Each structure stands twice: as structure tokens, then as C-alpha cells.
Amino acid sequence: GENVEQHPSTLSVQEGDSAVIKCTYSDSASNYFPWYKQELGKGPQLIIDIRSNVGEKKDQRIAVTLNKTAKHFSLHITETQPEDSAVYFCAASRTNRDDKIIFGKGTRLHILP
Amino acid sequence: KAGVTQTPRYLIKTRGQQVTLSCSPISGHRSVSWYQQTPGQGLQFLFEYFSETQRNKGNFPGRFSGRQFSNSRSEMNVSTLELGDSALYLCASSLGSSGQETQYFGPGTRLLVL
């Protein structure tokens, strides 16, 4: 079945440095790739998404890149801040509303002072 | 607009009991999905309801069931609880008209089975 692999499972970076989280997906028909951030005690919240007709998307310190040929996509956070500490989930889905979204297992990001 | 709400927020049960969790989606959203979150396993999809019908189902045993009401509110039920059912149960709502919609998650119900 469809699968999304996410790496690393844990990531520690110095405040101000960049963080990169990578995901690969198995379903070549996937064309929507959202990223969610889950803070302690809360449910995941969408932070950025990308569709298959776009190779890169940026929103302030956050950017996502997509390589459809290789079936992988990445989240880049620059100039990391303490409030970036959280668990991040990547996901993949198709356009069809009857297809479920598949999540990666998450990356716990620690921003070190 | 009010967000997704889940009740109760915390629950302690013993093995063999059953439990019902409730989720109220964002107004206007017709799709409600349920996930089980455990350390190391990420978000495991349970099922999705749309217009009172189950539209998708994950790989969980029949002890896990759900339903959706005409106002889009949803409940999930777990019967004959096992220790391994201890987890954070999240629900997420969306409009339900395509696979490229943002899912809005509630804060979750943390279930502890003793």
C-alpha cells in the first residue's frame, strides 16, 4: 500500500542554524504534500503545503521542495528559533477526495540554546 | 470560527471496558477523520466519515468503530479495551470535497488503559 517515509526521527540544531527534514513517498499518483507541526499538548497544524505542479514553495523562514521524479520532498527551516521546537509530520495524498492522506511518522525537532 | 473540539480531553479506563470519544468539526466541514497517535508510530489512520458514511478505513481491528451524525459531529468507540490502546486519539475535519484540503486537527483525547 501507500507509504511515506520520514527522516530523521529526531533532529537537534543550534538556534539560528537551519533544519532539514526529508520524506519519500511510494504512490506516484500523489500530488499534494502538506507539512504539519505539532506542539506539546496540541493537535498538528498545517504550516506549509506544496502541489505537484510546483517544485518549491517558501513562506518566510520555511520552505518546501518537491522532486516528483525521485518521489521525495523536504522541509527547510532557516534561522531556527526556540518556538520551532515541535514534532513535524509530512504527508502525501491524491486529488481524489476518496483517497486518504498518508502521514510520515514524524520528526522531533529540538532547537538548542 | 471555532476550531475542532474533542471531548473528553483525558480518560482512564481498565482493560475490557469500552470507551466513546466525541469530535465536533469546524462549522461547514463535512469530513471527519480519526487517528491514533503513539510514540514512534506517528499518526495511524483509523477511519474517515463524510456525510454520515464511512468513506475510508485504516487497518485497525473491528473493536474500533465510529459514526457521524447529520450535524457532522462524530464519535468513535473502542470496545474491549487493551493496554495497547493507550494513545492520543486525534480527529481532524475538512470540507471533504477533494484530497488536497487542509485537515484541521483537534487537541486530541488522551486515553490511558490500565
PDB file of C-alpha atoms in Angstrom:
ATOM      1  CA  GLY A   1       0.000   0.000   0.000  1.00  0.00           C
ATOM      2  CA  GLU A   2       0.928   3.650   0.006  1.00  0.00           C
ATOM      3  CA  ASN A   3       3.733   4.633   2.342  1.00  0.00           C
ATOM      4  CA  VAL A   4       5.513   7.804   3.439  1.00  0.00           C
ATOM      5  CA  GLU A   5       8.978   7.508   4.990  1.00  0.00           C
ATOM      6  CA  GLN A   6      10.259  10.420   7.071  1.00  0.00           C
ATOM      7  CA  HIS A   7      13.815  11.094   8.293  1.00  0.00           C
ATOM      8  CA  PRO A   8      15.292  11.764  10.725  1.00  0.00           C
ATOM      9  CA  SER A   9      13.074  10.754  13.615  1.00  0.00           C
ATOM     10  CA  THR A  10      14.889  13.201  15.903  1.00  0.00           C
ATOM     11  CA  LEU A  11      16.858  16.304  14.986  1.00  0.00           C
ATOM     12  CA  SER A  12      18.748  18.728  17.206  1.00  0.00           C
ATOM     13  CA  VAL A  13      20.071  22.002  15.804  1.00  0.00           C
ATOM     14  CA  GLN A  14      21.645  25.079  17.331  1.00  0.00           C
ATOM     15  CA  GLU A  15      19.405  28.127  17.488  1.00  0.00           C
ATOM     16  CA  GLY A  16      19.962  30.184  14.343  1.00  0.00           C
ATOM     17  CA  ASP A  17      21.067  27.209  12.248  1.00  0.00           C
ATOM     18  CA  SER A  18      18.978  25.520   9.557  1.00  0.00           C
ATOM     19  CA  ALA A  19      16.986  22.298   9.876  1.00  0.00           C
ATOM     20  CA  VAL A  20      16.060  19.919   7.069  1.00  0.00           C
ATOM     21  CA  ILE A  21      13.535  17.089   7.246  1.00  0.00           C
ATOM     22  CA  LYS A  22      13.143  14.662   4.344  1.00  0.00           C
ATOM     23  CA  CYS A  23      10.288  12.448   3.187  1.00  0.00           C
ATOM     24  CA  THR A  24       9.847   9.893   0.432  1.00  0.00           C
ATOM     25  CA  TYR A  25       6.555   8.518  -0.841  1.00  0.00           C
ATOM     26  CA  SER A  26       5.631   5.386  -2.723  1.00  0.00           C
ATOM     27  CA  ASP A  27       2.434   6.325  -4.580  1.00  0.00           C
ATOM     28  CA  SER A  28       3.394   8.012  -7.843  1.00  0.00           C
ATOM     29  CA  ALA A  29      -0.167   9.365  -8.147  1.00  0.00           C
ATOM     30  CA  SER A  30       0.305  11.543  -5.049  1.00  0.00           C
ATOM     31  CA  ASN A  31       0.146  15.208  -5.941  1.00  0.00           C
ATOM     32  CA  TYR A  32      -0.417  17.074  -2.685  1.00  0.00           C
ATOM     33  CA  PHE A  33       2.208  17.272   0.080  1.00  0.00           C
ATOM     34  CA  PRO A  34       1.379  19.119   3.301  1.00  0.00           C
ATOM     35  CA  TRP A  35       3.576  19.583   6.367  1.00  0.00           C
ATOM     36  CA  TYR A  36       2.141  19.741   9.862  1.00  0.00           C
ATOM     37  CA  LYS A  37       3.662  20.985  13.114  1.00  0.00           C
ATOM     38  CA  GLN A  38       2.560  19.558  16.432  1.00  0.00           C
ATOM     39  CA  GLU A  39       3.391  21.440  19.609  1.00  0.00           C
ATOM     40  CA  LEU A  40       3.178  19.888  23.033  1.00  0.00           C
ATOM     41  CA  GLY A  41      -0.400  19.259  24.115  1.00  0.00           C
ATOM     42  CA  LYS A  42      -1.886  20.290  20.788  1.00  0.00           C
ATOM     43  CA  GLY A  43      -3.039  18.670  17.586  1.00  0.00           C
ATOM     44  CA  PRO A  44      -0.983  19.012  14.384  1.00  0.00           C
ATOM     45  CA  GLN A  45      -1.377  22.275  12.480  1.00  0.00           C
ATOM     46  CA  LEU A  46      -0.661  22.859   8.790  1.00  0.00           C
ATOM     47  CA  ILE A  47       2.420  25.053   8.263  1.00  0.00           C
ATOM     48  CA  ILE A  48       3.023  24.762   4.525  1.00  0.00           C
ATOM     49  CA  ASP A  49       1.978  22.613   1.585  1.00  0.00           C
ATOM     50  CA  ILE A  50       3.052  22.035  -1.999  1.00  0.00           C
ATOM     51  CA  ARG A  51       1.344  20.636  -5.057  1.00  0.00           C
ATOM     52  CA  SER A  52       2.951  18.553  -7.769  1.00  0.00           C
ATOM     53  CA  ASN A  53       2.947  21.310 -10.350  1.00  0.00           C
ATOM     54  CA  VAL A  54       5.358  23.310  -8.193  1.00  0.00           C
ATOM     55  CA  GLY A  55       8.971  22.416  -7.346  1.00  0.00           C
ATOM     56  CA  GLU A  56       9.495  24.769  -4.433  1.00  0.00           C
ATOM     57  CA  LYS A  57       7.448  26.972  -2.134  1.00  0.00           C
ATOM     58  CA  LYS A  58       8.601  29.400   0.514  1.00  0.00           C
ATOM     59  CA  ASP A  59       6.886  31.149   3.388  1.00  0.00           C
ATOM     60  CA  GLN A  60       9.223  33.360   5.423  1.00  0.00           C
ATOM     61  CA  ARG A  61      11.683  31.013   7.189  1.00  0.00           C
ATOM     62  CA  ILE A  62      10.012  27.851   5.945  1.00  0.00           C
ATOM     63  CA  ALA A  63      10.436  26.288   2.504  1.00  0.00           C
ATOM     64  CA  VAL A  64       9.426  23.014   0.941  1.00  0.00           C
ATOM     65  CA  THR A  65      10.963  21.373  -2.131  1.00  0.00           C
ATOM     66  CA  LEU A  66       9.498  18.576  -4.216  1.00  0.00           C
ATOM     67  CA  ASN A  67      11.205  16.153  -6.599  1.00  0.00           C
ATOM     68  CA  LYS A  68       8.462  14.138  -8.297  1.00  0.00           C
ATOM     69  CA  THR A  69      10.881  12.034 -10.314  1.00  0.00           C
ATOM     70  CA  ALA A  70      12.633  10.810  -7.190  1.00  0.00           C
ATOM     71  CA  LYS A  71       9.396  10.872  -5.165  1.00  0.00           C
ATOM     72  CA  HIS A  72      10.784  12.859  -2.309  1.00  0.00           C
ATOM     73  CA  PHE A  73      10.088  16.209  -0.684  1.00  0.00           C
ATOM     74  CA  SER A  74      11.800  18.175   2.063  1.00  0.00           C
ATOM     75  CA  LEU A  75      11.067  20.824   4.672  1.00  0.00           C
ATOM     76  CA  HIS A  76      13.680  23.502   5.273  1.00  0.00           C
ATOM     77  CA  ILE A  77      13.591  25.820   8.286  1.00  0.00           C
ATOM     78  CA  THR A  78      16.160  28.614   8.305  1.00  0.00           C
ATOM     79  CA  GLU A  79      17.298  30.789  11.219  1.00  0.00           C
ATOM     80  CA  THR A  80      15.700  28.404  13.692  1.00  0.00           C
ATOM     81  CA  GLN A  81      14.153  29.798  16.867  1.00  0.00           C
ATOM     82  CA  PRO A  82      13.141  28.157  20.176  1.00  0.00           C
ATOM     83  CA  GLU A  83       9.484  28.176  19.122  1.00  0.00           C
ATOM     84  CA  ASP A  84      10.361  25.898  16.210  1.00  0.00           C
ATOM     85  CA  SER A  85      10.835  23.050  18.691  1.00  0.00           C
ATOM     86  CA  ALA A  86       7.999  20.611  17.938  1.00  0.00           C
ATOM     87  CA  VAL A  87       7.144  17.410  16.077  1.00  0.00           C
ATOM     88  CA  TYR A  88       6.836  17.803  12.320  1.00  0.00           C
ATOM     89  CA  PHE A  89       4.841  15.469  10.068  1.00  0.00           C
ATOM     90  CA  CYS A  90       4.984  15.218   6.311  1.00  0.00           C
ATOM     91  CA  ALA A  91       2.080  13.750   4.354  1.00  0.00           C
ATOM     92  CA  ALA A  92       1.038  12.817   0.837  1.00  0.00           C
ATOM     93  CA  SER A  93      -2.323  12.473  -0.872  1.00  0.00           C
ATOM     94  CA  ARG A  94      -4.012  12.388  -4.249  1.00  0.00           C
ATOM     95  CA  THR A  95      -6.530  14.791  -5.665  1.00  0.00           C
ATOM     96  CA  ASN A  96      -9.409  12.381  -5.321  1.00  0.00           C
ATOM     97  CA  ARG A  97     -11.438  13.107  -2.215  1.00  0.00           C
ATOM     98  CA  ASP A  98     -11.991   9.387  -1.662  1.00  0.00           C
ATOM     99  CA  ASP A  99      -8.283   8.747  -1.119  1.00  0.00           C
ATOM    100  CA  LYS A 100      -6.938   9.102   2.376  1.00  0.00           C
ATOM    101  CA  ILE A 101      -3.929  11.204   3.292  1.00  0.00           C
ATOM    102  CA  ILE A 102      -0.820   9.255   4.358  1.00  0.00           C
ATOM    103  CA  PHE A 103       1.375  10.679   7.125  1.00  0.00           C
ATOM    104  CA  GLY A 104       5.036  10.087   7.885  1.00  0.00           C
ATOM    105  CA  LYS A 105       5.991   9.008  11.404  1.00  0.00           C
ATOM    106  CA  GLY A 106       7.167  12.437  12.444  1.00  0.00           C
ATOM    107  CA  THR A 107      10.408  14.236  13.310  1.00  0.00           C
ATOM    108  CA  ARG A 108      11.009  15.656  16.756  1.00  0.00           C
ATOM    109  CA  LEU A 109      12.956  18.881  16.297  1.00  0.00           C
ATOM    110  CA  HIS A 110      14.926  20.290  19.240  1.00  0.00           C
ATOM    111  CA  ILE A 111      16.307  23.819  18.988  1.00  0.00           C
ATOM    112  CA  LEU A 112      19.325  24.102  21.287  1.00  0.00           C
ATOM    113  CA  PRO A 113      20.075  27.447  23.001  1.00  0.00           C
TER     114      PRO A 113
ATOM    115  CA  LYS B   1     -14.813  30.395  13.637  1.00  0.00           C
ATOM    116  CA  ALA B   2     -14.468  27.819  16.406  1.00  0.00           C
ATOM    117  CA  GLY B   3     -11.873  25.091  15.889  1.00  0.00           C
ATOM    118  CA  VAL B   4     -12.235  21.333  16.159  1.00  0.00           C
ATOM    119  CA  THR B   5     -13.206  20.259  19.659  1.00  0.00           C
ATOM    120  CA  GLN B   6     -12.778  16.862  21.232  1.00  0.00           C
ATOM    121  CA  THR B   7     -14.231  15.506  24.442  1.00  0.00           C
ATOM    122  CA  PRO B   8     -13.157  14.323  26.846  1.00  0.00           C
ATOM    123  CA  ARG B   9      -9.536  15.533  26.826  1.00  0.00           C
ATOM    124  CA  TYR B  10      -8.338  12.800  29.194  1.00  0.00           C
ATOM    125  CA  LEU B  11      -9.694   9.383  30.010  1.00  0.00           C
ATOM    126  CA  ILE B  12      -8.600   6.474  32.171  1.00  0.00           C
ATOM    127  CA  LYS B  13     -10.143   3.066  31.609  1.00  0.00           C
ATOM    128  CA  THR B  14      -9.360  -0.522  32.547  1.00  0.00           C
ATOM    129  CA  ARG B  15      -8.857  -3.483  30.248  1.00  0.00           C
ATOM    130  CA  GLY B  16     -12.065  -4.941  28.892  1.00  0.00           C
ATOM    131  CA  GLN B  17     -14.057  -1.739  29.201  1.00  0.00           C
ATOM    132  CA  GLN B  18     -15.322   0.271  26.268  1.00  0.00           C
ATOM    133  CA  VAL B  19     -14.947   3.958  25.533  1.00  0.00           C
ATOM    134  CA  THR B  20     -16.636   6.562  23.340  1.00  0.00           C
ATOM    135  CA  LEU B  21     -14.828   9.674  22.156  1.00  0.00           C
ATOM    136  CA  SER B  22     -16.504  12.682  20.588  1.00  0.00           C
ATOM    137  CA  CYS B  23     -15.398  15.161  17.931  1.00  0.00           C
ATOM    138  CA  SER B  24     -17.118  18.346  16.784  1.00  0.00           C
ATOM    139  CA  PRO B  25     -15.746  19.599  13.453  1.00  0.00           C
ATOM    140  CA  ILE B  26     -15.392  23.146  12.249  1.00  0.00           C
ATOM    141  CA  SER B  27     -18.715  24.548  11.120  1.00  0.00           C
ATOM    142  CA  GLY B  28     -19.323  23.702   7.457  1.00  0.00           C
ATOM    143  CA  HIS B  29     -16.847  20.820   7.391  1.00  0.00           C
ATOM    144  CA  ARG B  30     -18.403  17.525   6.347  1.00  0.00           C
ATOM    145  CA  SER B  31     -15.415  15.214   6.643  1.00  0.00           C
ATOM    146  CA  VAL B  32     -14.099  13.908   9.952  1.00  0.00           C
ATOM    147  CA  SER B  33     -11.062  11.639  10.171  1.00  0.00           C
ATOM    148  CA  TRP B  34      -9.777   9.831  13.240  1.00  0.00           C
ATOM    149  CA  TYR B  35      -6.136   8.997  14.026  1.00  0.00           C
ATOM    150  CA  GLN B  36      -4.336   7.116  16.743  1.00  0.00           C
ATOM    151  CA  GLN B  37      -1.025   8.644  17.802  1.00  0.00           C
ATOM    152  CA  THR B  38       1.536   6.663  19.784  1.00  0.00           C
ATOM    153  CA  PRO B  39       5.259   7.342  20.331  1.00  0.00           C
ATOM    154  CA  GLY B  40       7.260   6.020  17.401  1.00  0.00           C
ATOM    155  CA  GLN B  41       4.222   5.165  15.269  1.00  0.00           C
ATOM    156  CA  GLY B  42       3.171   8.630  14.227  1.00  0.00           C
ATOM    157  CA  LEU B  43      -0.385   9.177  13.074  1.00  0.00           C
ATOM    158  CA  GLN B  44      -2.163   5.931  12.345  1.00  0.00           C
ATOM    159  CA  PHE B  45      -5.329   6.447  10.296  1.00  0.00           C
ATOM    160  CA  LEU B  46      -8.436   4.860  11.786  1.00  0.00           C
ATOM    161  CA  PHE B  47     -11.295   5.961   9.534  1.00  0.00           C
ATOM    162  CA  GLU B  48     -12.927   8.873   7.789  1.00  0.00           C
ATOM    163  CA  TYR B  49     -16.579   9.837   7.734  1.00  0.00           C
ATOM    164  CA  PHE B  50     -18.241  12.069   5.181  1.00  0.00           C
ATOM    165  CA  SER B  51     -21.958  12.864   5.155  1.00  0.00           C
ATOM    166  CA  GLU B  52     -22.644  10.187   7.777  1.00  0.00           C
ATOM    167  CA  THR B  53     -20.927   7.469   5.701  1.00  0.00           C
ATOM    168  CA  GLN B  54     -17.582   5.823   6.295  1.00  0.00           C
ATOM    169  CA  ARG B  55     -15.506   6.772   3.262  1.00  0.00           C
ATOM    170  CA  ASN B  56     -12.151   5.296   4.208  1.00  0.00           C
ATOM    171  CA  LYS B  57     -10.877   2.817   6.750  1.00  0.00           C
ATOM    172  CA  GLY B  58      -7.431   2.043   8.128  1.00  0.00           C
ATOM    173  CA  ASN B  59      -6.015  -1.253   9.320  1.00  0.00           C
ATOM    174  CA  PHE B  60      -7.463  -1.464  12.798  1.00  0.00           C
ATOM    175  CA  PRO B  61      -9.471  -4.344  14.291  1.00  0.00           C
ATOM    176  CA  GLY B  62     -13.236  -4.289  14.430  1.00  0.00           C
ATOM    177  CA  ARG B  63     -13.106  -3.206  18.084  1.00  0.00           C
ATOM    178  CA  PHE B  64     -12.609   0.282  16.695  1.00  0.00           C
ATOM    179  CA  SER B  65     -15.739   1.771  15.196  1.00  0.00           C
ATOM    180  CA  GLY B  66     -17.180   5.170  14.500  1.00  0.00           C
ATOM    181  CA  ARG B  67     -20.156   7.067  13.280  1.00  0.00           C
ATOM    182  CA  GLN B  68     -21.108  10.516  12.108  1.00  0.00           C
ATOM    183  CA  PHE B  69     -24.284  12.410  12.763  1.00  0.00           C
ATOM    184  CA  SER B  70     -26.270  14.664  10.470  1.00  0.00           C
ATOM    185  CA  ASN B  71     -24.615  17.751  12.006  1.00  0.00           C
ATOM    186  CA  SER B  72     -21.185  16.246  11.081  1.00  0.00           C
ATOM    187  CA  ARG B  73     -20.249  15.570  14.701  1.00  0.00           C
ATOM    188  CA  SER B  74     -18.521  12.227  15.007  1.00  0.00           C
ATOM    189  CA  GLU B  75     -17.922   9.634  17.659  1.00  0.00           C
ATOM    190  CA  MET B  76     -15.513   6.755  17.805  1.00  0.00           C
ATOM    191  CA  ASN B  77     -15.918   3.745  20.022  1.00  0.00           C
ATOM    192  CA  VAL B  78     -13.372   1.224  21.207  1.00  0.00           C
ATOM    193  CA  SER B  79     -14.732  -1.932  22.761  1.00  0.00           C
ATOM    194  CA  THR B  80     -12.924  -4.482  24.917  1.00  0.00           C
ATOM    195  CA  LEU B  81     -10.026  -2.152  25.622  1.00  0.00           C
ATOM    196  CA  GLU B  82      -6.471  -3.481  25.615  1.00  0.00           C
ATOM    197  CA  LEU B  83      -3.351  -1.986  27.195  1.00  0.00           C
ATOM    198  CA  GLY B  84      -2.032  -1.235  23.704  1.00  0.00           C
ATOM    199  CA  ASP B  85      -4.979   1.060  23.022  1.00  0.00           C
ATOM    200  CA  SER B  86      -3.398   3.682  25.281  1.00  0.00           C
ATOM    201  CA  ALA B  87      -2.737   6.586  22.941  1.00  0.00           C
ATOM    202  CA  LEU B  88      -3.667  10.084  21.897  1.00  0.00           C
ATOM    203  CA  TYR B  89      -6.730   9.960  19.646  1.00  0.00           C
ATOM    204  CA  LEU B  90      -6.962  12.856  17.234  1.00  0.00           C
ATOM    205  CA  CYS B  91      -9.766  13.867  14.985  1.00  0.00           C
ATOM    206  CA  ALA B  92      -9.425  16.173  12.021  1.00  0.00           C
ATOM    207  CA  SER B  93     -12.060  17.894   9.953  1.00  0.00           C
ATOM    208  CA  SER B  94     -12.054  19.235   6.409  1.00  0.00           C
ATOM    209  CA  LEU B  95     -14.564  20.290   3.797  1.00  0.00           C
ATOM    210  CA  GLY B  96     -14.315  16.826   2.237  1.00  0.00           C
ATOM    211  CA  SER B  97     -14.590  17.828  -1.414  1.00  0.00           C
ATOM    212  CA  SER B  98     -11.047  16.946  -2.541  1.00  0.00           C
ATOM    213  CA  GLY B  99      -7.864  15.224  -1.410  1.00  0.00           C
ATOM    214  CA  GLN B 100      -5.925  18.487  -1.385  1.00  0.00           C
ATOM    215  CA  GLU B 101      -7.649  20.140   1.538  1.00  0.00           C
ATOM    216  CA  THR B 102      -6.138  21.203   4.799  1.00  0.00           C
ATOM    217  CA  GLN B 103      -7.052  18.961   7.682  1.00  0.00           C
ATOM    218  CA  TYR B 104      -7.779  20.819  10.905  1.00  0.00           C
ATOM    219  CA  PHE B 105      -6.924  18.804  13.965  1.00  0.00           C
ATOM    220  CA  GLY B 106      -8.457  18.932  17.402  1.00  0.00           C
ATOM    221  CA  PRO B 107      -6.333  18.820  20.582  1.00  0.00           C
ATOM    222  CA  GLY B 108      -6.951  15.086  20.989  1.00  0.00           C
ATOM    223  CA  THR B 109      -8.235  12.779  23.695  1.00  0.00           C
ATOM    224  CA  ARG B 110      -5.526  11.075  25.712  1.00  0.00           C
ATOM    225  CA  LEU B 111      -6.668   7.575  26.657  1.00  0.00           C
ATOM    226  CA  LEU B 112      -4.881   5.526  29.288  1.00  0.00           C
ATOM    227  CA  VAL B 113      -5.834   1.876  29.662  1.00  0.00           C
ATOM    228  CA  LEU B 114      -4.815   0.212  32.928  1.00  0.00           C
TER     229      LEU B 114
END
